[in-house]
Coordinates of C-alpha atoms in Angstrom, one line a residue:
M4 CA -42.1 -16.0 8.2
K5 CA -42.6 -18.4 11.1
L6 CA -42.1 -22.2 11.3
I7 CA -44.3 -24.6 13.3
G8 CA -43.8 -28.1 14.8
L9 CA -46.4 -30.8 16.1
A10 CA -46.2 -34.2 18.1
A11 CA -43.0 -33.1 19.5
C12 CA -42.7 -29.8 17.9
L13 CA -44.9 -27.0 16.2
I14 CA -41.9 -25.0 15.1
S15 CA -42.1 -21.2 14.9
C16 CA -39.5 -19.9 14.1
T17 CA -41.5 -21.8 16.6
S18 CA -41.9 -25.5 17.6
L19 CA -44.9 -27.5 18.8
A20 CA -45.0 -31.2 19.5
V21 CA -47.7 -33.8 19.7
A22 CA -47.4 -36.7 22.1
Q23 CA -49.7 -39.7 22.1
E24 CA -51.6 -41.1 25.1
N25 CA -49.2 -41.6 28.0
P26 CA -48.2 -45.3 28.4
E27 CA -49.4 -47.3 31.4
P28 CA -47.2 -47.2 34.5
Q29 CA -45.6 -50.6 33.6
E30 CA -45.0 -49.5 30.0
R31 CA -43.5 -46.3 31.2
Q32 CA -41.1 -48.1 33.5
Q33 CA -40.0 -50.4 30.6
H34 CA -39.6 -47.3 28.5
E35 CA -37.4 -45.6 31.0
Q36 CA -35.2 -48.6 31.2
R37 CA -34.5 -48.6 27.5
L38 CA -33.9 -44.9 26.9
P39 CA -31.7 -44.9 23.8
R40 CA -28.3 -43.2 23.7
E41 CA -28.5 -42.7 20.0
V42 CA -30.9 -40.4 18.1
P43 CA -32.8 -41.9 15.2
N44 CA -31.2 -41.2 11.8
P45 CA -32.8 -37.9 10.7
E46 CA -32.3 -38.9 7.0
K47 CA -34.5 -41.9 7.7
I48 CA -37.1 -40.3 10.1
A49 CA -37.5 -37.2 8.0
T50 CA -38.5 -39.0 4.8
Q51 CA -41.5 -41.0 5.9
M52 CA -45.0 -40.6 7.3
T53 CA -46.0 -43.9 8.9
D54 CA -49.5 -45.3 9.3
Q55 CA -49.6 -44.1 12.9
M56 CA -48.8 -40.5 11.8
Q57 CA -51.3 -40.7 9.1
E58 CA -54.0 -41.8 11.5
S59 CA -53.0 -39.3 14.1
L60 CA -53.4 -36.4 11.7
Q61 CA -56.5 -37.9 10.2
L62 CA -55.1 -37.7 6.6
T63 CA -56.3 -39.9 3.8
E64 CA -53.7 -41.9 1.8
K65 CA -54.1 -39.6 -1.2
Q66 CA -53.7 -36.5 1.0
Y67 CA -50.5 -37.6 2.7
K68 CA -48.3 -40.3 1.2
K69 CA -44.7 -39.2 1.7
I70 CA -42.5 -36.4 3.0
Y71 CA -39.4 -35.8 0.8
K72 CA -36.1 -35.1 2.5
L73 CA -34.4 -32.6 0.2
N74 CA -36.9 -31.4 -2.4
L75 CA -39.6 -30.0 -0.2
K76 CA -41.5 -28.7 -3.1
E77 CA -42.3 -32.2 -4.2
Q78 CA -44.8 -32.3 -1.3
K79 CA -47.3 -30.4 -3.4
E80 CA -47.9 -33.4 -5.7
H81 CA -49.1 -35.3 -2.7
F82 CA -51.8 -32.8 -1.6
K83 CA -53.8 -32.4 -4.8
A84 CA -56.9 -33.3 -2.9
M85 CA -56.4 -30.4 -0.5
Q86 CA -55.5 -27.8 -3.1
N87 CA -57.5 -24.6 -2.9
S88 CA -58.2 -22.1 -5.7
G89 CA -55.6 -19.4 -6.1
E90 CA -58.1 -16.9 -4.8
E91 CA -58.7 -18.8 -1.6
A92 CA -55.1 -19.5 -1.1
G93 CA -54.3 -15.9 -1.4
Q94 CA -56.8 -14.7 1.2
Q95 CA -55.5 -13.5 4.6
E96 CA -56.4 -15.8 7.5
T97 CA -58.0 -14.1 10.4
A98 CA -59.2 -15.0 13.9
G99 CA -61.7 -12.4 14.8
S100 CA -60.1 -9.1 13.9
C101 CA -56.6 -10.5 14.5
H102 CA -54.5 -11.5 11.5
I103 CA -53.0 -14.9 11.9
P104 CA -49.5 -14.9 10.3
D105 CA -48.2 -17.5 7.9
F106 CA -45.6 -20.0 8.9
L107 CA -43.1 -22.1 7.0
G108 CA -44.3 -25.5 8.1
L109 CA -44.9 -28.1 10.8
A110 CA -42.4 -30.5 12.3
V111 CA -44.2 -33.5 13.8
A112 CA -43.1 -36.5 15.9
C113 CA -45.3 -39.3 17.2
G114 CA -42.6 -41.9 17.9
E115 CA -39.0 -43.0 17.6
E116 CA -39.2 -43.4 13.8
E117 CA -42.3 -41.3 13.2
I118 CA -41.0 -37.8 12.6
C119 CA -41.6 -35.5 9.6
Y120 CA -41.8 -32.0 8.3
V121 CA -44.8 -30.6 6.5
E122 CA -44.1 -27.6 4.4
A123 CA -46.7 -24.9 4.0
S124 CA -47.4 -24.2 0.3
E125 CA -50.2 -23.3 -2.1
A126 CA -51.1 -27.0 -2.3
L127 CA -51.2 -27.2 1.5
P128 CA -51.7 -23.6 2.9
C129 CA -51.2 -22.7 6.5
R130 CA -55.0 -22.6 7.1
K131 CA -55.3 -26.3 6.1
I132 CA -52.3 -27.3 8.2
R133 CA -53.9 -25.6 11.2
E134 CA -57.1 -27.5 10.6
L135 CA -55.3 -30.8 10.3
F136 CA -53.3 -30.1 13.4
A137 CA -56.4 -28.9 15.4
G138 CA -58.2 -32.1 14.3
S139 CA -55.4 -34.4 15.4
A140 CA -56.3 -37.6 17.3
A141 CA -53.4 -37.1 19.6
A142 CA -54.2 -37.1 23.3
S143 CA -51.8 -34.4 24.2
Y144 CA -49.1 -32.1 22.7
A145 CA -45.6 -31.3 23.8
T146 CA -43.6 -28.4 22.5
L147 CA -40.4 -26.3 22.8
D148 CA -41.2 -22.7 23.8
L149 CA -45.0 -22.5 23.2
K150 CA -45.6 -18.8 23.6
P151 CA -44.3 -17.6 20.2
Q152 CA -46.3 -20.3 18.5
L153 CA -49.7 -19.3 19.9
K154 CA -49.9 -16.4 17.4
E155 CA -49.2 -18.7 14.5
L156 CA -51.9 -21.1 15.8
G157 CA -54.5 -18.4 16.1
M158 CA -54.7 -19.1 19.9
L159 CA -54.3 -15.6 21.2
E160 CA -57.1 -14.5 23.4
K161 CA -58.5 -18.0 23.5
K162 CA -57.1 -21.2 25.0
C163 CA -58.2 -23.9 22.6
L164 CA -58.0 -24.8 18.9
G165 CA -59.9 -27.9 18.0
T166 CA -58.4 -30.7 20.1
I167 CA -55.6 -28.5 21.3
S168 CA -56.1 -26.7 24.6
E169 CA -54.3 -25.3 27.6
E170 CA -55.0 -28.5 29.5
N171 CA -53.3 -30.9 27.0
L172 CA -50.3 -28.7 26.1
F173 CA -46.9 -29.3 27.6
D174 CA -44.0 -26.8 27.2
N175 CA -40.8 -28.7 27.6
T176 CA -38.8 -25.5 27.8
I177 CA -40.8 -24.3 30.8
A178 CA -40.4 -27.6 32.5
A179 CA -36.6 -27.6 32.0
Y180 CA -36.5 -24.1 33.4
L181 CA -38.3 -25.1 36.6
L182 CA -36.0 -28.0 37.1
N183 CA -32.8 -25.9 36.5
P184 CA -33.6 -22.2 36.7
I185 CA -30.0 -20.9 36.8
K186 CA -29.3 -21.6 33.2
N187 CA -29.2 -18.7 30.7
E188 CA -31.1 -20.6 27.9
Y189 CA -32.7 -23.9 27.2
P190 CA -31.8 -25.0 23.6
Y191 CA -33.2 -28.3 22.4
E192 CA -29.8 -30.0 22.4
D193 CA -29.3 -29.2 26.1
I194 CA -32.8 -30.5 27.0
A195 CA -32.0 -33.7 25.0
K196 CA -28.7 -34.2 26.8
D197 CA -30.1 -33.4 30.3
Y198 CA -33.4 -35.4 30.2
A199 CA -32.8 -38.1 27.6
G200 CA -29.1 -38.6 27.7
L201 CA -28.8 -37.8 24.0
M202 CA -26.1 -35.9 22.2
I203 CA -27.4 -34.2 19.1
P204 CA -26.2 -31.3 16.9
S205 CA -27.5 -27.8 17.8
R206 CA -29.3 -25.3 15.6
K207 CA -26.0 -23.4 15.2
D208 CA -24.2 -26.6 14.2
L209 CA -26.8 -27.3 11.5
I210 CA -27.9 -23.9 10.1
E211 CA -25.4 -21.6 11.8
K212 CA -26.9 -18.1 12.2
L213 CA -29.5 -18.4 9.4
T214 CA -33.1 -17.8 10.0
Y215 CA -35.4 -20.8 9.4
E216 CA -36.7 -19.2 6.2
K217 CA -33.2 -18.7 4.8
A218 CA -32.0 -22.1 6.0
A219 CA -34.9 -23.8 4.2
E220 CA -33.7 -22.1 1.0
K221 CA -30.0 -22.3 1.3
K222 CA -29.4 -25.4 3.5
P223 CA -32.6 -27.6 3.0
E224 CA -31.0 -30.8 4.3
E225 CA -29.6 -29.2 7.5
F226 CA -32.8 -27.3 8.0
L227 CA -34.9 -30.5 7.8
K228 CA -32.6 -32.2 10.3
C229 CA -32.8 -29.2 12.7
V230 CA -36.6 -29.0 12.8
C231 CA -37.1 -32.7 13.0
Y232 CA -34.6 -32.8 15.9
M233 CA -36.7 -30.2 17.7
A234 CA -39.8 -32.2 17.2
Y235 CA -38.1 -35.4 18.4
V236 CA -36.6 -33.8 21.5
A237 CA -40.0 -32.4 22.5
Y238 CA -41.5 -35.9 22.0
K239 CA -38.6 -37.8 23.7
T240 CA -38.1 -35.6 26.8
R241 CA -41.7 -35.0 27.9
E242 CA -42.0 -38.1 30.1
P243 CA -38.6 -37.6 31.8
L244 CA -39.5 -34.0 32.5
E245 CA -42.9 -34.9 33.8
K246 CA -41.4 -37.4 36.1
E247 CA -38.8 -35.0 37.5
L248 CA -41.5 -32.3 38.0
A249 CA -43.4 -34.9 40.1
D250 CA -40.4 -36.0 42.0
T251 CA -39.5 -32.4 42.9
G252 CA -43.1 -31.4 43.9
M253 CA -43.5 -28.9 41.0
E254 CA -46.4 -30.4 39.1
A255 CA -48.9 -28.0 40.5
L256 CA -46.5 -25.0 39.9
F257 CA -46.1 -26.1 36.3
R258 CA -49.8 -26.8 35.5
E259 CA -51.5 -24.1 37.7
I260 CA -49.1 -21.2 37.4
E261 CA -46.5 -21.5 34.6
M262 CA -48.6 -23.0 31.8
P263 CA -51.6 -20.6 32.2
L264 CA -49.1 -17.7 32.4
V265 CA -47.8 -18.6 28.9
F266 CA -51.2 -17.7 27.5
T267 CA -51.5 -14.5 29.6
L268 CA -48.1 -13.2 28.5
A269 CA -48.8 -14.0 24.8
D270 CA -52.0 -11.9 25.0
M271 CA -50.1 -9.1 26.8
E272 CA -47.4 -9.1 24.1
K273 CA -50.0 -9.0 21.3
E274 CA -51.9 -6.2 23.0
G275 CA -48.8 -4.0 23.6
I276 CA -49.0 -0.4 24.8
I277 CA -49.6 2.8 22.9
A278 CA -46.6 5.0 22.9
S279 CA -46.4 8.6 21.5
G280 CA -43.4 9.2 19.3
E281 CA -44.0 12.9 19.4
A282 CA -44.0 12.8 23.2
L283 CA -40.8 10.8 23.3
K284 CA -39.1 13.3 20.9
E285 CA -40.3 16.2 23.1
Y286 CA -38.9 14.4 26.1
G287 CA -35.6 13.8 24.4
D288 CA -35.3 17.5 23.5
K289 CA -35.8 18.5 27.2
L290 CA -33.1 16.0 28.2
A291 CA -30.7 17.3 25.6
V292 CA -31.0 20.9 27.0
R293 CA -30.3 19.8 30.5
I294 CA -27.5 17.4 29.4
D295 CA -25.8 20.3 27.5
E296 CA -26.1 22.6 30.6
L297 CA -24.5 19.9 32.8
E298 CA -21.7 19.2 30.3
R299 CA -20.7 22.9 30.3
K300 CA -20.9 23.1 34.1
I301 CA -18.7 20.0 34.6
Y302 CA -16.1 21.4 32.2
E303 CA -16.1 24.7 34.1
E304 CA -15.8 22.9 37.5
A305 CA -13.0 20.7 36.1
G306 CA -11.2 23.6 34.5
E307 CA -10.9 21.8 31.2
E308 CA -12.9 19.8 28.6
F309 CA -12.6 16.0 28.6
N310 CA -14.7 13.0 27.8
I311 CA -17.1 12.7 30.7
N312 CA -18.1 9.2 29.5
S313 CA -14.5 7.9 29.7
P314 CA -13.9 6.3 33.1
K315 CA -10.1 6.7 32.6
Q316 CA -10.2 10.4 31.8
L317 CA -12.8 11.1 34.5
G318 CA -10.7 9.3 37.1
V319 CA -7.7 11.5 36.3
I320 CA -9.7 14.7 36.6
L321 CA -11.4 13.7 39.9
F322 CA -8.6 12.0 41.8
E323 CA -5.4 13.5 40.3
K324 CA -6.2 17.0 39.1
L325 CA -8.9 17.8 41.8
S326 CA -7.4 15.5 44.4
L327 CA -10.7 14.1 45.6
P328 CA -10.5 11.5 48.4
N329 CA -11.2 7.7 48.2
G330 CA -9.6 7.3 44.8
K331 CA -8.9 3.6 44.2
K332 CA -6.5 3.0 41.3
T333 CA -6.7 -0.3 39.4
K334 CA -4.7 -1.6 36.4
T335 CA -7.1 0.3 34.1
G336 CA -7.3 3.5 36.1
Y337 CA -9.3 4.9 39.0
S338 CA -12.7 3.4 39.7
T339 CA -15.6 5.8 38.9
A340 CA -18.4 3.3 39.6
A341 CA -21.6 4.7 41.0
D342 CA -21.0 3.5 44.6
V343 CA -17.6 5.4 44.6
L344 CA -19.2 8.6 43.3
D345 CA -22.3 8.3 45.5
R346 CA -20.1 8.7 48.6
L347 CA -18.5 11.8 47.2
A348 CA -21.6 13.5 45.8
P349 CA -22.8 15.2 49.0
D350 CA -19.5 17.1 49.4
Y351 CA -18.4 17.8 45.8
P352 CA -20.8 19.5 43.4
I353 CA -18.9 18.2 40.3
V354 CA -19.5 14.6 41.3
A355 CA -23.2 15.3 41.9
D356 CA -23.4 16.9 38.4
I357 CA -21.5 13.9 36.9
L358 CA -24.0 11.5 38.4
E359 CA -27.0 13.5 37.1
Y360 CA -25.3 13.7 33.6
R361 CA -24.9 9.9 33.6
Q362 CA -28.5 9.4 34.6
L363 CA -29.9 11.8 32.0
T364 CA -27.7 10.5 29.1
K365 CA -28.9 7.0 29.9
L366 CA -32.5 8.2 30.0
K367 CA -32.1 9.8 26.6
S368 CA -30.3 6.9 24.8
T369 CA -32.4 4.1 26.4
Y370 CA -35.8 5.6 26.6
A371 CA -36.3 8.9 24.7
D372 CA -34.3 7.7 21.6
G373 CA -34.4 4.0 22.1
L374 CA -38.2 3.5 22.6
V375 CA -39.1 5.3 19.4
N376 CA -37.4 2.5 17.4
Y377 CA -39.8 -0.1 19.0
I378 CA -43.0 1.6 18.1
A379 CA -44.8 -0.7 15.6
E380 CA -47.1 0.3 12.7
D381 CA -50.1 0.1 15.1
G382 CA -48.6 2.8 17.3
R383 CA -47.8 0.3 20.1
I384 CA -44.7 -1.1 21.7
H385 CA -44.9 -4.9 21.9
T386 CA -42.3 -6.0 24.4
S387 CA -41.3 -9.6 25.1
F388 CA -42.0 -11.0 28.5
N389 CA -39.5 -13.7 29.4
Q390 CA -40.6 -16.5 31.6
T391 CA -37.4 -18.5 31.8
I392 CA -34.7 -15.9 32.5
T393 CA -34.6 -15.2 36.2
A394 CA -33.7 -17.9 38.8
T395 CA -36.4 -16.7 41.2
G396 CA -39.4 -17.0 38.8
R397 CA -39.7 -13.2 38.3
L398 CA -40.6 -12.0 34.8
S399 CA -38.2 -10.0 32.7
S400 CA -39.0 -7.7 29.8
T401 CA -36.8 -7.3 26.7
E402 CA -36.9 -5.6 23.4
P403 CA -37.5 -3.2 25.0
N404 CA -37.3 -3.4 28.8
L405 CA -40.5 -1.8 30.0
Q406 CA -40.1 -2.9 33.7
N407 CA -37.5 -0.2 34.6
I408 CA -39.2 3.0 33.4
P409 CA -37.6 5.6 35.8
M410 CA -39.7 7.2 38.6
R411 CA -37.3 8.7 41.1
I412 CA -36.5 12.0 39.4
E413 CA -38.9 14.5 37.7
L414 CA -37.3 14.1 34.2
G415 CA -37.6 10.3 34.6
R416 CA -41.3 10.5 35.5
L417 CA -42.0 12.6 32.4
I418 CA -41.3 9.6 30.2
R419 CA -44.4 7.9 31.5
K420 CA -46.5 10.5 29.9
A421 CA -45.5 9.1 26.5
F422 CA -47.5 5.9 27.3
L423 CA -51.2 6.3 26.6
P424 CA -54.3 4.2 27.2
K425 CA -56.5 3.4 24.3
S426 CA -59.6 5.5 23.7
G427 CA -62.2 5.0 26.3
F428 CA -59.8 3.4 28.8
V429 CA -57.6 4.6 31.7
F430 CA -54.5 3.2 33.3
V431 CA -54.8 1.8 36.8
D432 CA -51.8 1.5 39.0
A433 CA -52.0 -1.0 41.8
D434 CA -49.5 -2.2 44.3
Y435 CA -49.5 -4.6 47.2
S436 CA -49.1 -3.0 50.5
Q437 CA -45.9 -4.4 52.2
I438 CA -46.3 -7.7 50.3
E439 CA -42.9 -9.0 51.5
L440 CA -43.7 -8.5 55.1
R441 CA -47.1 -10.1 54.8
V442 CA -45.6 -13.1 53.1
L443 CA -43.0 -13.3 55.9
A444 CA -45.7 -13.1 58.5
H445 CA -47.5 -16.0 56.9
L446 CA -44.5 -18.2 56.4
S447 CA -43.0 -17.6 59.8
G448 CA -46.3 -17.8 61.7
D449 CA -45.1 -15.0 64.0
E450 CA -48.2 -14.1 66.1
K451 CA -47.2 -10.4 66.8
L452 CA -46.6 -9.6 63.1
I453 CA -49.8 -11.4 62.1
E454 CA -51.8 -9.6 64.8
A455 CA -50.4 -6.2 63.6
Y456 CA -51.7 -6.9 60.1
R457 CA -55.0 -8.2 61.2
N458 CA -55.6 -5.0 63.2
A459 CA -54.6 -2.9 60.2
Q460 CA -51.8 -1.2 62.3
D461 CA -49.0 0.9 60.8
I462 CA -46.5 -2.0 60.7
H463 CA -43.4 0.2 60.7
R464 CA -44.6 2.3 63.6
T465 CA -45.6 -0.9 65.5
T466 CA -42.1 -2.4 64.9
A467 CA -40.5 0.9 66.1
S468 CA -42.6 0.9 69.2
Q469 CA -41.7 -2.7 70.1
V470 CA -38.1 -2.6 69.1
F471 CA -37.3 0.7 70.8
H472 CA -39.7 0.1 73.8
I473 CA -41.6 3.3 73.5
P474 CA -45.4 3.9 73.3
F475 CA -46.9 3.6 69.8
D476 CA -48.2 7.2 69.8
E477 CA -44.7 8.5 70.8
V478 CA -42.8 7.0 67.8
T479 CA -41.0 9.7 65.9
D480 CA -40.8 9.8 62.1
L481 CA -37.1 9.1 62.3
Q482 CA -37.7 6.0 64.4
R483 CA -40.4 4.8 62.0
R484 CA -38.0 5.2 59.0
N485 CA -35.3 3.2 60.9
A486 CA -37.9 0.5 61.7
K487 CA -39.0 0.4 58.1
A488 CA -35.4 -0.1 57.0
V489 CA -35.0 -3.0 59.5
N490 CA -38.4 -4.6 58.5
F491 CA -37.5 -4.8 54.8
G492 CA -33.8 -5.4 55.4
I493 CA -34.5 -8.5 57.5
V494 CA -36.5 -10.0 54.7
Y495 CA -33.4 -10.0 52.4
G496 CA -30.9 -11.0 55.1
I497 CA -29.4 -7.6 55.7
S498 CA -26.2 -7.5 57.8
S499 CA -25.4 -5.1 60.6
F500 CA -22.9 -3.5 58.2
G501 CA -25.5 -3.1 55.5
L502 CA -28.0 -1.6 57.9
S503 CA -25.4 0.8 59.3
Q504 CA -24.8 2.0 55.7
D505 CA -28.5 2.5 55.0
L506 CA -29.2 4.4 58.2
S507 CA -25.9 6.2 58.6
I508 CA -25.4 4.7 62.1
T509 CA -22.6 2.7 63.6
K510 CA -22.3 -1.0 63.0
K511 CA -22.8 -1.7 66.7
E512 CA -26.1 0.3 66.7
A513 CA -27.3 -1.6 63.7
A514 CA -26.5 -4.9 65.3
E515 CA -28.5 -3.9 68.4
Y516 CA -31.5 -2.9 66.1
I517 CA -31.4 -6.3 64.5
E518 CA -31.1 -8.2 67.8
R519 CA -34.0 -6.3 69.3
Y520 CA -36.1 -7.0 66.2
F521 CA -35.6 -10.7 66.5
E522 CA -36.4 -10.5 70.2
T523 CA -39.7 -8.8 69.2
Y524 CA -40.5 -11.3 66.5
P525 CA -38.8 -14.5 67.6
K526 CA -40.5 -16.8 65.0
I527 CA -39.1 -14.8 62.2
K528 CA -35.6 -15.6 63.4
G529 CA -36.5 -19.2 63.8
Y530 CA -37.9 -19.3 60.2
L531 CA -34.9 -17.6 58.6
D532 CA -32.4 -19.7 60.5
G533 CA -34.3 -22.8 59.4
L534 CA -34.0 -21.7 55.7
V535 CA -30.3 -21.3 56.1
A536 CA -30.0 -24.8 57.7
E537 CA -32.2 -26.3 54.9
A538 CA -30.0 -24.7 52.2
K539 CA -26.9 -26.1 53.8
E540 CA -28.4 -29.6 54.0
K541 CA -30.1 -29.7 50.5
G542 CA -28.2 -27.2 48.6
Y543 CA -31.3 -25.2 47.8
V544 CA -34.5 -23.7 49.3
T545 CA -38.1 -23.7 47.9
T546 CA -40.8 -21.1 47.7
M547 CA -44.4 -21.4 48.9
F548 CA -45.4 -23.1 45.7
G549 CA -42.4 -25.4 45.5
R550 CA -40.2 -23.5 43.1

């Protein structure tokens, strides 16, 4: 069961907020000067619906007189005019063919003392709350974490609901993420502290680890405070967040990229992807056979049975019993990390087998066995795409992670056969060609690199020709591979040591490669050096779009 919040927060186990018309510049300045350092008393603000709220939601006096703080069921008495027949109240609500789930209620804030919670009930069903919400006279809406709420609002696959639209929605969580992308999460109490100077209790402080549904039942007073705080924070911090977005040049990024993306990701999550449980089981069985073969082979090579998954036991076998080189002993035993074993694998078959064993056991637990648990009743996996996790703006996928489906080994590629297009459709796989280098050419303005792309040349062969001073047609495959490593390494600031490791050459040779590369493309070096200088001066750098 979800929870929704308006004028500062439609709460979902969600939370949406409605803000009124923005004040004039002079009023805004006065408002900023009197930002309070104390939060309105929730016991006061949660018990009343003011005239302004009543007008905003377009409710008649009979329809909405008062919100009770503790006995939420008493609300029913105040919505007699809206009561539907039992038959109508029991009908499922649908938007097209998509079922719109029910929610617990709506937390609303329209001002400092104008905050309330509307409980969904037979007297006031979810459908009616949506109608009231969609018919609100509010000019714009602010919310905390909009994406999960779109489903409850029935706004999947469409971008408007009555007066609510993509254009007048503001997600405070997305804004807070853009302004400080290195945080792990953006709870309402942190947003309140960072952008309104307010210290308020967190959800954990109030309802501990209870779900909203359980909290409404077991801790009604604390539940009410929690959802009203969420609504208030969305209302209170919108203006400061908007001002900081403007001051940092991220208004366009927020409005033109991040907010539309919320709707796109919500639609993607709702659609999901078909996954065959039978194919995953078959895949898991194949992995189990190979894992068993490797296990017996490793025991034979080691001369005894041991726990391959125990770093401590494995370290003793490799570096004491078998006396393999490069063993680094720490307080907890020898390091058996991947980078240590990767260096040994070419010369010691047991190490290569251990690396394959690790890879396959992870494939089995994470994908073959793990993905089956995420297949929903509709036969699809509905992952969550996270917009506020990575510092760079890259998306992440969780529950489950569908971004790292293996590709490099045959058994890894087989897992992709478990994902199926729906009837009458096909999967299309598309990738940008050398996108990093194309962006680098654009940002640096290097004429030689731009010309190579405009002439549709093989960029790696062109780089090899110019760096190694040999005719284009005489570039060998090895020289092209080395130039490719330099091309992509330069983008990410690779050092001569790192390049020497990648190409199995000396550090001196790698340094010469990098030096000749910058001689060939001088504007790239100027651009990269400029970024470093800017970072030292400002403490940060920005992307093309101001992130």
